């Protein structure tokens, strides 16, 4: 096939080379951004007198028609085209004749692809943030419903201290709010226009990069033309932010999987978000949560893949960089799907506070509070810690729990024990006494809910 860039070579390449070289399969996704970028470019060329205003109008009208035709399906993508940029220009030239050939004045595909990629990922970030918010809302709604339901808090996956399910869930709300912050931050650094960098060195034409940047909603321009065409930090930053986000979703999924097991039975997922087994009739599997956990590795792979692609590239543009789009789009699409599934899965899950409470009543998770009780009676903490530990060992030997141990037994270990010990170590007291800022006490949990909701509205 003969190429738009035929000249130095005869433009005839082998079919194998064409197929290998072509990126239209995945960069067709940027057609809208490509066309809007070209419209801004045509407007700039006209405003600067590089082409006539009439020519600029013709180009803009032609581009806008191509956009409409692609959207309606009247125009189909030519899968033989080299990339989306070549395809649009080819169609434009077929439709407008010689004027179409003027569009690419003072522009290169190097700055064009950098522009399209930034515009596309900017749109994706704007689409991702509401999806993260939806998960935070689902989590916070559940936290509010269960703000005083007691469950064991764990360290080392061993029962540690009592917390409320609301407090536990809100941890994820805070993680996800940070994820939104990272996405917004990525957007800020992404939102500078590379167009006008041209191939790498800028151009001899009297262009106005600021005009184009403003037309396309950028906050400014990339200040160095070589940086403009060789930088892919914005994609890497987005994938880093998405990797951390996915890590959060994966940890949450892991807990959902554990909590839905018969061993825990703290929650049951709605049937709509589970699957059965082809052989075991009793099974209800948390496949969606497992898939979120599994897809996390895939998003990390996307990030590591592009980091590896970029690591030894000399300035400025190299064709290696065409490998940037597939991982970035895959990371975006994967994260989006996971967020979309997770929000309703959390919103519809059934919670069993009774089972949480039962689990909290085993495992001596009030042993710290027992030690604190002795400290309040005047015993140094290290001694109190030992007494409390010995009492736990005694309970294990007697097959009982601290709440049921008779006062006479308590007194064998320390004579400061009184009847009020039972009130001190009741799980409700243990939770309500944790009044420190950010603790599991009810005032803190209610405060957190209000703050999370406020952050969502901001
Ligand atoms: N399809 C290319 C990419 O995705 C566009 C830029 C091509 N530039 C070039 N000089 N061959 O990176």
PDB file of N, CA, C and O in Angstrom, residues 145-146 148-152 165 265-267 350-360:
ATOM      1  N   UNK A 145     -25.101   2.307  58.523  1.00  0.00           N
ATOM      2  CA  UNK A 145     -26.046   1.299  59.017  1.00  0.00           C
ATOM      3  C   UNK A 145     -25.450   0.465  60.154  1.00  0.00           C
ATOM      4  O   UNK A 145     -26.155   0.014  61.037  1.00  0.00           O
ATOM      5  N   UNK A 146     -24.143   0.261  60.108  1.00  0.00           N
ATOM      6  CA  UNK A 146     -23.507  -0.657  61.067  1.00  0.00           C
ATOM      7  C   UNK A 146     -22.482   0.062  61.932  1.00  0.00           C
ATOM      8  O   UNK A 146     -21.482  -0.519  62.317  1.00  0.00           O
ATOM      9  N   UNK A 148     -22.598   0.897  64.952  1.00  0.00           N
ATOM     10  CA  UNK A 148     -22.361   0.394  66.316  1.00  0.00           C
ATOM     11  C   UNK A 148     -22.380  -1.123  66.397  1.00  0.00           C
ATOM     12  O   UNK A 148     -22.466  -1.680  67.485  1.00  0.00           O
ATOM     13  N   UNK A 149     -22.296  -1.805  65.282  1.00  0.00           N
ATOM     14  CA  UNK A 149     -22.218  -3.271  65.317  1.00  0.00           C
ATOM     15  C   UNK A 149     -20.781  -3.713  65.562  1.00  0.00           C
ATOM     16  O   UNK A 149     -19.882  -3.392  64.792  1.00  0.00           O
ATOM     17  N   UNK A 150     -20.617  -4.480  66.623  1.00  0.00           N
ATOM     18  CA  UNK A 150     -19.267  -4.837  67.062  1.00  0.00           C
ATOM     19  C   UNK A 150     -18.762  -6.090  66.362  1.00  0.00           C
ATOM     20  O   UNK A 150     -19.487  -7.064  66.190  1.00  0.00           O
ATOM     21  N   UNK A 151     -17.519  -6.015  65.947  1.00  0.00           N
ATOM     22  CA  UNK A 151     -16.850  -7.171  65.337  1.00  0.00           C
ATOM     23  C   UNK A 151     -15.422  -7.223  65.879  1.00  0.00           C
ATOM     24  O   UNK A 151     -14.964  -6.255  66.474  1.00  0.00           O
ATOM     25  N   UNK A 152     -14.735  -8.337  65.681  1.00  0.00           N
ATOM     26  CA  UNK A 152     -13.337  -8.342  66.098  1.00  0.00           C
ATOM     27  C   UNK A 152     -12.506  -7.542  65.082  1.00  0.00           C
ATOM     28  O   UNK A 152     -12.683  -7.707  63.880  1.00  0.00           O
ATOM     29  N   UNK A 165     -18.151  -2.510  62.815  1.00  0.00           N
ATOM     30  CA  UNK A 165     -18.084  -2.799  61.376  1.00  0.00           C
ATOM     31  C   UNK A 165     -18.024  -1.473  60.609  1.00  0.00           C
ATOM     32  O   UNK A 165     -17.339  -1.362  59.593  1.00  0.00           O
ATOM     33  N   UNK A 265     -18.719 -15.947  58.091  1.00  0.00           N
ATOM     34  CA  UNK A 265     -20.169 -15.709  57.970  1.00  0.00           C
ATOM     35  C   UNK A 265     -20.567 -14.333  58.536  1.00  0.00           C
ATOM     36  O   UNK A 265     -21.570 -14.198  59.215  1.00  0.00           O
ATOM     37  N   UNK A 266     -19.753 -13.315  58.264  1.00  0.00           N
ATOM     38  CA  UNK A 266     -20.075 -11.948  58.696  1.00  0.00           C
ATOM     39  C   UNK A 266     -21.025 -11.287  57.703  1.00  0.00           C
ATOM     40  O   UNK A 266     -21.774 -10.396  58.052  1.00  0.00           O
ATOM     41  N   UNK A 267     -20.904 -11.677  56.441  1.00  0.00           N
ATOM     42  CA  UNK A 267     -21.752 -11.095  55.398  1.00  0.00           C
ATOM     43  C   UNK A 267     -22.170 -12.197  54.433  1.00  0.00           C
ATOM     44  O   UNK A 267     -21.571 -13.276  54.413  1.00  0.00           O
ATOM     45  N   UNK A 350     -25.526  -8.543  52.445  1.00  0.00           N
ATOM     46  CA  UNK A 350     -26.254  -8.677  53.702  1.00  0.00           C
ATOM     47  C   UNK A 350     -25.236  -8.821  54.823  1.00  0.00           C
ATOM     48  O   UNK A 350     -24.261  -9.556  54.695  1.00  0.00           O
ATOM     49  N   UNK A 351     -25.462  -8.088  55.919  1.00  0.00           N
ATOM     50  CA  UNK A 351     -24.509  -8.118  57.029  1.00  0.00           C
ATOM     51  C   UNK A 351     -25.134  -8.884  58.193  1.00  0.00           C
ATOM     52  O   UNK A 351     -26.330  -8.734  58.457  1.00  0.00           O
ATOM     53  N   UNK A 352     -24.363  -9.718  58.848  1.00  0.00           N
ATOM     54  CA  UNK A 352     -24.850 -10.484  60.003  1.00  0.00           C
ATOM     55  C   UNK A 352     -24.160 -10.023  61.292  1.00  0.00           C
ATOM     56  O   UNK A 352     -23.189 -10.633  61.740  1.00  0.00           O
ATOM     57  N   UNK A 353     -24.699  -8.963  61.907  1.00  0.00           N
ATOM     58  CA  UNK A 353     -24.060  -8.414  63.113  1.00  0.00           C
ATOM     59  C   UNK A 353     -23.975  -9.435  64.242  1.00  0.00           C
ATOM     60  O   UNK A 353     -23.018  -9.412  65.024  1.00  0.00           O
ATOM     61  N   UNK A 354     -24.947 -10.354  64.298  1.00  0.00           N
ATOM     62  CA  UNK A 354     -24.930 -11.357  65.367  1.00  0.00           C
ATOM     63  C   UNK A 354     -23.678 -12.239  65.276  1.00  0.00           C
ATOM     64  O   UNK A 354     -23.058 -12.565  66.298  1.00  0.00           O
ATOM     65  N   UNK A 355     -23.344 -12.615  64.050  1.00  0.00           N
ATOM     66  CA  UNK A 355     -22.155 -13.464  63.867  1.00  0.00           C
ATOM     67  C   UNK A 355     -20.874 -12.704  64.186  1.00  0.00           C
ATOM     68  O   UNK A 355     -19.915 -13.263  64.702  1.00  0.00           O
ATOM     69  N   UNK A 356     -20.886 -11.419  63.837  1.00  0.00           N
ATOM     70  CA  UNK A 356     -19.710 -10.594  64.157  1.00  0.00           C
ATOM     71  C   UNK A 356     -19.544 -10.513  65.662  1.00  0.00           C
ATOM     72  O   UNK A 356     -18.445 -10.616  66.193  1.00  0.00           O
ATOM     73  N   UNK A 357     -20.681 -10.323  66.328  1.00  0.00           N
ATOM     74  CA  UNK A 357     -20.643 -10.188  67.781  1.00  0.00           C
ATOM     75  C   UNK A 357     -20.150 -11.487  68.426  1.00  0.00           C
ATOM     76  O   UNK A 357     -19.311 -11.469  69.325  1.00  0.00           O
ATOM     77  N   UNK A 358     -20.658 -12.598  67.909  1.00  0.00           N
ATOM     78  CA  UNK A 358     -20.236 -13.897  68.452  1.00  0.00           C
ATOM     79  C   UNK A 358     -18.722 -14.066  68.306  1.00  0.00           C
ATOM     80  O   UNK A 358     -18.038 -14.503  69.229  1.00  0.00           O
ATOM     81  N   UNK A 359     -18.226 -13.705  67.153  1.00  0.00           N
ATOM     82  CA  UNK A 359     -16.773 -13.824  66.924  1.00  0.00           C
ATOM     83  C   UNK A 359     -16.013 -12.898  67.861  1.00  0.00           C
ATOM     84  O   UNK A 359     -14.927 -13.228  68.342  1.00  0.00           O
ATOM     85  N   UNK A 360     -16.633 -11.731  68.124  1.00  0.00           N
ATOM     86  CA  UNK A 360     -15.959 -10.760  68.999  1.00  0.00           C
ATOM     87  C   UNK A 360     -15.919 -11.258  70.430  1.00  0.00           C
ATOM     88  O   UNK A 360     -15.036 -10.901  71.206  1.00  0.00           O
TER      89      UNK A 360
END
